[in-house]
mmCIF file of C-alpha atoms in Angstrom:
data_model
loop_
_atom_site.group_PDB
_atom_site.id
_atom_site.type_symbol
_atom_site.label_atom_id
_atom_site.label_comp_id
_atom_site.label_asym_id
_atom_site.label_seq_id
_atom_site.Cartn_x
_atom_site.Cartn_y
_atom_site.Cartn_z
ATOM 1 C CA UNK A 1 -120.871 134.902 -64.224
ATOM 2 C CA UNK A 2 -118.272 133.038 -62.225
ATOM 3 C CA UNK A 3 -120.043 130.198 -60.415
ATOM 4 C CA UNK A 4 -121.060 126.919 -62.055
ATOM 5 C CA UNK A 5 -124.501 125.618 -61.122
ATOM 6 C CA UNK A 6 -125.155 122.651 -63.383
ATOM 7 C CA UNK A 7 -128.584 121.107 -63.705
ATOM 8 C CA UNK A 8 -128.238 117.404 -64.453
ATOM 9 C CA UNK A 9 -131.256 115.699 -65.993
ATOM 10 C CA UNK A 10 -130.909 111.956 -65.607
ATOM 11 C CA UNK A 11 -132.469 109.715 -68.221
ATOM 12 C CA UNK A 12 -133.411 106.053 -68.210
ATOM 13 C CA UNK A 13 -131.376 104.214 -65.576
ATOM 14 C CA UNK A 14 -129.950 107.325 -63.902
ATOM 15 C CA UNK A 15 -132.114 108.265 -60.933
ATOM 16 C CA UNK A 16 -129.451 109.708 -58.616
ATOM 17 C CA UNK A 17 -125.883 110.974 -58.630
ATOM 18 C CA UNK A 18 -123.112 110.207 -56.186
ATOM 19 C CA UNK A 19 -120.661 112.288 -54.211
ATOM 20 C CA UNK A 20 -122.840 115.320 -53.430
ATOM 21 C CA UNK A 21 -121.842 117.347 -50.377
ATOM 22 C CA UNK A 22 -124.482 119.158 -48.301
ATOM 23 C CA UNK A 23 -127.186 117.433 -50.310
ATOM 24 C CA UNK A 24 -130.760 118.567 -49.814
ATOM 25 C CA UNK A 25 -133.987 117.467 -51.437
ATOM 26 C CA UNK A 26 -136.129 120.268 -52.863
ATOM 27 C CA UNK A 27 -139.771 120.290 -53.897
ATOM 28 C CA UNK A 28 -140.469 123.011 -56.444
ATOM 29 C CA UNK A 29 -143.791 124.150 -57.867
ATOM 30 C CA UNK A 30 -143.777 126.078 -61.138
ATOM 31 C CA UNK A 31 -146.382 127.915 -63.228
ATOM 32 C CA UNK A 32 -146.128 124.922 -65.583
ATOM 33 C CA UNK A 33 -146.943 122.307 -62.968
ATOM 34 C CA UNK A 34 -144.878 119.936 -60.857
ATOM 35 C CA UNK A 35 -141.477 118.682 -62.114
ATOM 36 C CA UNK A 36 -140.825 114.996 -62.718
ATOM 37 C CA UNK A 37 -139.683 114.484 -59.119
ATOM 38 C CA UNK A 38 -138.046 116.220 -56.186
ATOM 39 C CA UNK A 39 -134.724 117.830 -57.071
ATOM 40 C CA UNK A 40 -131.477 117.033 -55.285
ATOM 41 C CA UNK A 41 -129.173 119.988 -54.708
ATOM 42 C CA UNK A 42 -125.593 119.757 -53.453
ATOM 43 C CA UNK A 43 -121.978 120.557 -54.190
ATOM 44 C CA UNK A 44 -118.846 118.829 -55.371
ATOM 45 C CA UNK A 45 -116.198 121.248 -54.227
ATOM 46 C CA UNK A 46 -116.986 124.675 -55.636
ATOM 47 C CA UNK A 47 -119.428 123.392 -58.248
ATOM 48 C CA UNK A 48 -123.122 123.270 -57.428
ATOM 49 C CA UNK A 49 -125.186 120.462 -58.936
ATOM 50 C CA UNK A 50 -128.956 120.149 -59.098
ATOM 51 C CA UNK A 51 -130.177 116.718 -60.143
ATOM 52 C CA UNK A 52 -133.580 115.813 -61.548
ATOM 53 C CA UNK A 53 -134.592 112.329 -62.769
ATOM 54 C CA UNK A 54 -136.377 112.964 -66.072
ATOM 55 C CA UNK A 55 -138.830 110.073 -65.798
ATOM 56 C CA UNK A 56 -139.183 110.271 -62.019
ATOM 57 C CA UNK A 57 -137.766 107.737 -59.584
ATOM 58 C CA UNK A 58 -138.969 104.293 -60.559
ATOM 59 C CA UNK A 59 -139.394 105.501 -64.167
ATOM 60 C CA UNK A 60 -143.035 106.555 -63.793
ATOM 61 C CA UNK A 61 -143.317 108.948 -66.731
ATOM 62 C CA UNK A 62 -143.394 108.170 -70.435
ATOM 63 C CA UNK A 63 -141.329 110.306 -72.837
ATOM 64 C CA UNK A 64 -144.538 112.113 -73.834
ATOM 65 C CA UNK A 65 -145.765 112.779 -70.294
ATOM 66 C CA UNK A 66 -142.485 114.123 -68.867
ATOM 67 C CA UNK A 67 -143.333 117.682 -67.700
ATOM 68 C CA UNK A 68 -140.547 119.310 -69.717
ATOM 69 C CA UNK A 69 -141.633 122.896 -69.103
ATOM 70 C CA UNK A 70 -141.908 122.400 -65.351
ATOM 71 C CA UNK A 71 -138.499 120.686 -65.280
ATOM 72 C CA UNK A 72 -136.654 123.458 -67.104
ATOM 73 C CA UNK A 73 -138.481 126.181 -65.187
ATOM 74 C CA UNK A 74 -137.563 124.544 -61.875
ATOM 75 C CA UNK A 75 -133.881 124.285 -62.822
ATOM 76 C CA UNK A 76 -133.824 127.926 -63.921
ATOM 77 C CA UNK A 77 -135.728 128.995 -60.804
ATOM 78 C CA UNK A 78 -133.136 127.269 -58.609
ATOM 79 C CA UNK A 79 -130.283 129.174 -60.253
ATOM 80 C CA UNK A 80 -128.855 126.751 -62.788
ATOM 81 C CA UNK A 81 -126.381 128.256 -65.238
ATOM 82 C CA UNK A 82 -126.137 125.196 -67.520
ATOM 83 C CA UNK A 83 -128.014 121.952 -68.172
ATOM 84 C CA UNK A 84 -126.408 118.589 -68.852
ATOM 85 C CA UNK A 85 -128.739 115.890 -70.144
ATOM 86 C CA UNK A 86 -127.882 112.218 -69.671
ATOM 87 C CA UNK A 87 -129.927 110.173 -72.150
ATOM 88 C CA UNK A 88 -130.144 106.574 -73.297
ATOM 89 C CA UNK A 89 -130.351 106.217 -77.077
ATOM 90 C CA UNK A 90 -130.272 103.784 -79.959
ATOM 91 C CA UNK A 91 -127.472 103.835 -82.521
ATOM 92 C CA UNK A 92 -128.130 104.409 -86.219
ATOM 93 C CA UNK A 93 -124.466 104.028 -87.109
ATOM 94 C CA UNK A 94 -122.295 100.913 -87.101
ATOM 95 C CA UNK A 95 -119.389 102.721 -85.458
ATOM 96 C CA UNK A 96 -121.499 103.822 -82.466
ATOM 97 C CA UNK A 97 -121.738 100.578 -80.512
ATOM 98 C CA UNK A 98 -123.827 99.765 -77.443
ATOM 99 C CA UNK A 99 -121.953 101.108 -74.428
ATOM 100 C CA UNK A 100 -120.473 104.059 -76.343
ATOM 101 C CA UNK A 101 -121.206 107.683 -75.441
ATOM 102 C CA UNK A 102 -122.047 110.237 -78.143
ATOM 103 C CA UNK A 103 -121.622 113.971 -77.570
ATOM 104 C CA UNK A 104 -124.320 115.087 -79.979
ATOM 105 C CA UNK A 105 -124.235 118.500 -81.631
ATOM 106 C CA UNK A 106 -127.473 118.505 -83.644
ATOM 107 C CA UNK A 107 -131.128 117.558 -83.141
ATOM 108 C CA UNK A 108 -134.069 116.608 -85.343
ATOM 109 C CA UNK A 109 -137.447 116.866 -83.650
ATOM 110 C CA UNK A 110 -140.073 114.341 -84.776
ATOM 111 C CA UNK A 111 -142.272 114.632 -81.674
ATOM 112 C CA UNK A 112 -145.876 115.782 -82.070
ATOM 113 C CA UNK A 113 -147.716 115.395 -78.739
ATOM 114 C CA UNK A 114 -145.759 117.706 -76.421
ATOM 115 C CA UNK A 115 -145.658 121.305 -75.279
ATOM 116 C CA UNK A 116 -142.315 122.648 -76.525
ATOM 117 C CA UNK A 117 -142.386 126.364 -75.715
ATOM 118 C CA UNK A 118 -142.922 128.655 -72.765
ATOM 119 C CA UNK A 119 -144.281 131.333 -75.078
ATOM 120 C CA UNK A 120 -147.592 131.618 -76.903
ATOM 121 C CA UNK A 121 -150.629 133.875 -77.401
ATOM 122 C CA UNK A 122 -150.039 137.063 -75.448
ATOM 123 C CA UNK A 123 -146.238 136.798 -75.535
ATOM 124 C CA UNK A 124 -144.647 135.464 -78.700
ATOM 125 C CA UNK A 125 -140.922 134.736 -79.020
ATOM 126 C CA UNK A 126 -138.755 133.015 -81.626
ATOM 127 C CA UNK A 127 -135.345 131.762 -80.492
ATOM 128 C CA UNK A 128 -132.729 130.372 -82.861
ATOM 129 C CA UNK A 129 -132.136 126.619 -82.705
ATOM 130 C CA UNK A 130 -129.524 126.522 -85.460
ATOM 131 C CA UNK A 131 -126.981 125.231 -82.953
ATOM 132 C CA UNK A 132 -128.962 123.567 -80.154
ATOM 133 C CA UNK A 133 -125.983 122.206 -78.192
ATOM 134 C CA UNK A 134 -123.489 124.342 -76.298
ATOM 135 C CA UNK A 135 -120.056 123.366 -77.684
ATOM 136 C CA UNK A 136 -118.196 124.458 -74.542
ATOM 137 C CA UNK A 137 -120.345 122.379 -72.172
ATOM 138 C CA UNK A 138 -120.335 119.434 -74.588
ATOM 139 C CA UNK A 139 -116.528 119.493 -74.788
ATOM 140 C CA UNK A 140 -116.182 119.590 -71.012
ATOM 141 C CA UNK A 141 -118.700 116.773 -70.495
ATOM 142 C CA UNK A 142 -117.096 114.675 -73.238
ATOM 143 C CA UNK A 143 -113.679 115.060 -71.644
ATOM 144 C CA UNK A 144 -115.150 113.914 -68.330
ATOM 145 C CA UNK A 145 -116.839 110.898 -69.946
ATOM 146 C CA UNK A 146 -113.552 109.932 -71.597
ATOM 147 C CA UNK A 147 -111.779 110.140 -68.245
ATOM 148 C CA UNK A 148 -114.533 107.936 -66.781
ATOM 149 C CA UNK A 149 -113.544 105.176 -69.181
ATOM 150 C CA UNK A 150 -116.224 105.594 -71.838
ATOM 151 C CA UNK A 151 -115.663 105.372 -75.569
ATOM 152 C CA UNK A 152 -116.673 108.878 -76.635
ATOM 153 C CA UNK A 153 -117.724 110.074 -80.093
ATOM 154 C CA UNK A 154 -117.649 113.827 -80.639
ATOM 155 C CA UNK A 155 -120.547 115.157 -82.699
ATOM 156 C CA UNK A 156 -123.674 113.516 -84.033
ATOM 157 C CA UNK A 157 -127.308 114.134 -84.871
ATOM 158 C CA UNK A 158 -129.911 112.911 -82.377
ATOM 159 C CA UNK A 159 -133.379 112.254 -83.766
ATOM 160 C CA UNK A 160 -136.121 112.656 -81.178
ATOM 161 C CA UNK A 161 -139.114 110.409 -81.859
ATOM 162 C CA UNK A 162 -142.417 110.565 -79.997
ATOM 163 C CA UNK A 163 -142.442 107.037 -78.608
ATOM 164 C CA UNK A 164 -143.067 105.254 -76.365
ATOM 165 C CA UNK A 165 -142.865 102.516 -78.993
ATOM 166 C CA UNK A 166 -139.502 101.828 -80.625
ATOM 167 C CA UNK A 167 -139.037 102.408 -84.377
ATOM 168 C CA UNK A 168 -140.219 100.232 -87.208
ATOM 169 C CA UNK A 169 -137.445 98.934 -89.477
ATOM 170 C CA UNK A 170 -138.665 101.265 -92.232
ATOM 171 C CA UNK A 171 -138.398 104.264 -89.905
ATOM 172 C CA UNK A 172 -134.963 103.216 -88.718
ATOM 173 C CA UNK A 173 -133.699 102.956 -92.310
ATOM 174 C CA UNK A 174 -135.279 106.321 -93.150
ATOM 175 C CA UNK A 175 -133.527 108.060 -90.257
ATOM 176 C CA UNK A 176 -130.217 106.547 -91.377
ATOM 177 C CA UNK A 177 -130.812 107.942 -94.870
ATOM 178 C CA UNK A 178 -131.365 111.350 -93.294
ATOM 179 C CA UNK A 179 -127.883 111.151 -91.782
ATOM 180 C CA UNK A 180 -128.988 110.742 -88.179
ATOM 181 C CA UNK A 181 -126.540 109.088 -85.805
ATOM 182 C CA UNK A 182 -128.592 108.216 -82.728
ATOM 183 C CA UNK A 183 -132.268 108.074 -81.823
ATOM 184 C CA UNK A 184 -134.048 108.808 -78.564
ATOM 185 C CA UNK A 185 -137.325 110.147 -77.200
ATOM 186 C CA UNK A 186 -136.562 113.185 -75.036
ATOM 187 C CA UNK A 187 -133.880 115.675 -76.054
ATOM 188 C CA UNK A 188 -135.516 117.988 -78.594
ATOM 189 C CA UNK A 189 -138.216 119.394 -76.273
ATOM 190 C CA UNK A 190 -135.645 119.873 -73.514
ATOM 191 C CA UNK A 191 -133.115 121.639 -75.731
ATOM 192 C CA UNK A 192 -135.752 124.014 -77.124
ATOM 193 C CA UNK A 193 -137.060 124.914 -73.684
ATOM 194 C CA UNK A 194 -133.549 125.308 -72.288
ATOM 195 C CA UNK A 195 -132.761 127.753 -75.087
ATOM 196 C CA UNK A 196 -135.894 129.779 -74.317
ATOM 197 C CA UNK A 197 -134.801 129.835 -70.670
ATOM 198 C CA UNK A 198 -131.349 131.066 -71.774
ATOM 199 C CA UNK A 199 -129.623 127.982 -70.378
ATOM 200 C CA UNK A 200 -126.743 126.365 -72.322
ATOM 201 C CA UNK A 201 -127.603 122.701 -72.927
ATOM 202 C CA UNK A 202 -125.537 119.628 -73.778
ATOM 203 C CA UNK A 203 -126.209 115.895 -73.916
ATOM 204 C CA UNK A 204 -124.287 112.749 -73.162
ATOM 205 C CA UNK A 205 -126.175 110.234 -75.321
ATOM 206 C CA UNK A 206 -125.476 106.726 -74.007
ATOM 207 C CA UNK A 207 -125.917 104.044 -76.670
ATOM 208 C CA UNK A 208 -127.851 100.992 -75.458
ATOM 209 C CA UNK A 209 -128.705 99.264 -78.764
ATOM 210 C CA UNK A 210 -128.617 99.378 -82.567
ATOM 211 C CA UNK A 211 -132.316 100.243 -82.922
ATOM 212 C CA UNK A 212 -133.709 97.840 -85.585
ATOM 213 C CA UNK A 213 -131.960 98.731 -88.865
ATOM 214 C CA UNK A 214 -129.666 95.703 -88.760
ATOM 215 C CA UNK A 215 -131.784 93.235 -90.683
ATOM 216 C CA UNK A 216 -129.884 90.198 -89.420
ATOM 217 C CA UNK A 217 -130.727 90.998 -85.803
ATOM 218 C CA UNK A 218 -133.872 91.166 -83.731
ATOM 219 C CA UNK A 219 -135.298 94.619 -83.059
ATOM 220 C CA UNK A 220 -134.518 96.517 -79.886
ATOM 221 C CA UNK A 221 -136.263 95.381 -76.712
ATOM 222 C CA UNK A 222 -136.355 96.648 -73.151
ATOM 223 C CA UNK A 223 -134.284 93.598 -72.169
ATOM 224 C CA UNK A 224 -131.534 94.710 -74.585
ATOM 225 C CA UNK A 225 -131.602 98.217 -73.205
ATOM 226 C CA UNK A 226 -131.476 97.210 -69.524
ATOM 227 C CA UNK A 227 -128.538 94.887 -70.136
ATOM 228 C CA UNK A 228 -126.308 97.728 -71.352
ATOM 229 C CA UNK A 229 -127.784 100.441 -69.164
ATOM 230 C CA UNK A 230 -126.172 99.407 -65.878
ATOM 231 C CA UNK A 231 -122.626 99.821 -67.193
ATOM 232 C CA UNK A 232 -123.555 103.068 -68.947
ATOM 233 C CA UNK A 233 -125.087 104.491 -65.768
ATOM 234 C CA UNK A 234 -121.988 103.729 -63.712
ATOM 235 C CA UNK A 235 -119.784 105.575 -66.220
ATOM 236 C CA UNK A 236 -122.241 108.461 -66.393
ATOM 237 C CA UNK A 237 -122.136 108.922 -62.610
ATOM 238 C CA UNK A 238 -118.342 108.934 -62.703
ATOM 239 C CA UNK A 239 -118.391 111.409 -65.598
ATOM 240 C CA UNK A 240 -120.578 113.834 -63.631
ATOM 241 C CA UNK A 241 -118.217 113.700 -60.664
ATOM 242 C CA UNK A 242 -115.207 114.118 -62.949
ATOM 243 C CA UNK A 243 -116.812 117.081 -64.703
ATOM 244 C CA UNK A 244 -117.337 118.815 -61.357
ATOM 245 C CA UNK A 245 -113.760 117.996 -60.305
ATOM 246 C CA UNK A 246 -112.395 119.393 -63.588
ATOM 247 C CA UNK A 247 -114.291 122.658 -63.100
ATOM 248 C CA UNK A 248 -112.789 123.401 -59.682
ATOM 249 C CA UNK A 249 -111.205 126.833 -59.725
ATOM 250 C CA UNK A 250 -112.302 127.544 -63.305
ATOM 251 C CA UNK A 251 -114.567 130.615 -63.487
ATOM 252 C CA UNK A 252 -117.695 130.147 -65.548
ATOM 253 C CA UNK A 253 -117.861 132.244 -68.699
ATOM 254 C CA UNK A 254 -120.805 132.660 -71.026
ATOM 255 C CA UNK A 255 -121.559 130.154 -73.767
ATOM 256 C CA UNK A 256 -119.928 130.847 -77.149
ATOM 257 C CA UNK A 257 -123.445 130.669 -78.603
ATOM 258 C CA UNK A 258 -124.597 133.668 -76.550
ATOM 259 C CA UNK A 259 -127.380 131.579 -75.077
ATOM 260 C CA UNK A 260 -127.575 133.593 -71.865
ATOM 261 C CA UNK A 261 -128.845 136.642 -73.781
ATOM 262 C CA UNK A 262 -130.702 134.998 -76.669
ATOM 263 C CA UNK A 263 -134.055 136.496 -75.638
ATOM 264 C CA UNK A 264 -132.695 139.988 -76.347
ATOM 265 C CA UNK A 265 -133.499 139.343 -80.001
ATOM 266 C CA UNK A 266 -136.376 136.855 -79.694
ATOM 267 C CA UNK A 267 -139.364 138.745 -78.260
ATOM 268 C CA UNK A 268 -141.740 139.917 -80.957
ATOM 269 C CA UNK A 269 -144.982 140.901 -79.190
ATOM 270 C CA UNK A 270 -145.248 144.669 -78.695
ATOM 271 C CA UNK A 271 -145.131 145.690 -75.002
ATOM 272 C CA UNK A 272 -148.660 147.102 -75.087
ATOM 273 C CA UNK A 273 -150.017 143.824 -76.516
ATOM 274 C CA UNK A 274 -148.449 141.519 -73.954
ATOM 275 C CA UNK A 275 -150.771 139.515 -71.699
ATOM 276 C CA UNK A 276 -149.921 140.130 -68.016
ATOM 277 C CA UNK A 277 -151.086 136.619 -67.077
ATOM 278 C CA UNK A 278 -148.651 135.076 -69.579
ATOM 279 C CA UNK A 279 -145.837 137.347 -68.415
ATOM 280 C CA UNK A 280 -146.417 136.229 -64.822
ATOM 281 C CA UNK A 281 -145.806 132.598 -65.825
ATOM 282 C CA UNK A 282 -142.533 133.615 -67.463
ATOM 283 C CA UNK A 283 -141.042 135.148 -64.327
ATOM 284 C CA UNK A 284 -138.234 132.615 -63.996
ATOM 285 C CA UNK A 285 -137.418 131.660 -67.564
ATOM 286 C CA UNK A 286 -137.658 135.149 -69.096
ATOM 287 C CA UNK A 287 -137.668 137.512 -66.143
ATOM 288 C CA UNK A 288 -134.340 139.014 -67.244
ATOM 289 C CA UNK A 289 -135.935 140.622 -70.306
ATOM 290 C CA UNK A 290 -139.527 141.033 -69.084
#
């Protein structure tokens, strides 16, 4: 591969990106339903960007009701080579202050009410999630965030909770004991589905609050989050533009994790036992191997 086509999934507060040339709005239907919103496709120089607001414009969708499968399918169907997630999060670590950006490298999934796989009865597959984040894409995005003026922490474990409620103090303390660094409500389903779709995935986790583990402070509220979010969103938009600028003239190579071919070793259902109806739904995400 030589061309970068980066799918950008915008989280809370990020509902558009700036600087796109030849921008066009696309409506995509998938076998998994309708994505969160229309997708915006354009270029910054030689780099193609496809933007999708995770919660829909106006923040219509809860973390549980985001159509994760439709979103990832649509980005794959439109030719994305990589996915960059922009996500608001709470900090579980004193050193990660509101306003900081964390380039996470690990995930813990505590969600329980979501569809997290494209596969199932009739076509079973097991992909590795040992290393859920693409280190190459994370490094590039972190460099861009740093250039945008953000305080950037490299590495960290993101715990994905179901939500939409924030944590109890007991939960927040428990997650700190587990060694988690930040907490959010969206990234684990996305990362798993991106891996099944053979798309390298990375996250810029934007800290908005300290969750509720600091006993001397009030717990996190939407008012706290919105106060920090505006500044975070401005830096995130600049980081996306800077990332595209930095990639000009740099050919895209495959992820060091081998994500683009991970399904070569993941399919377990014998060819004669595969359900044609299930295979038809997998045309975009797994068409390369099916």
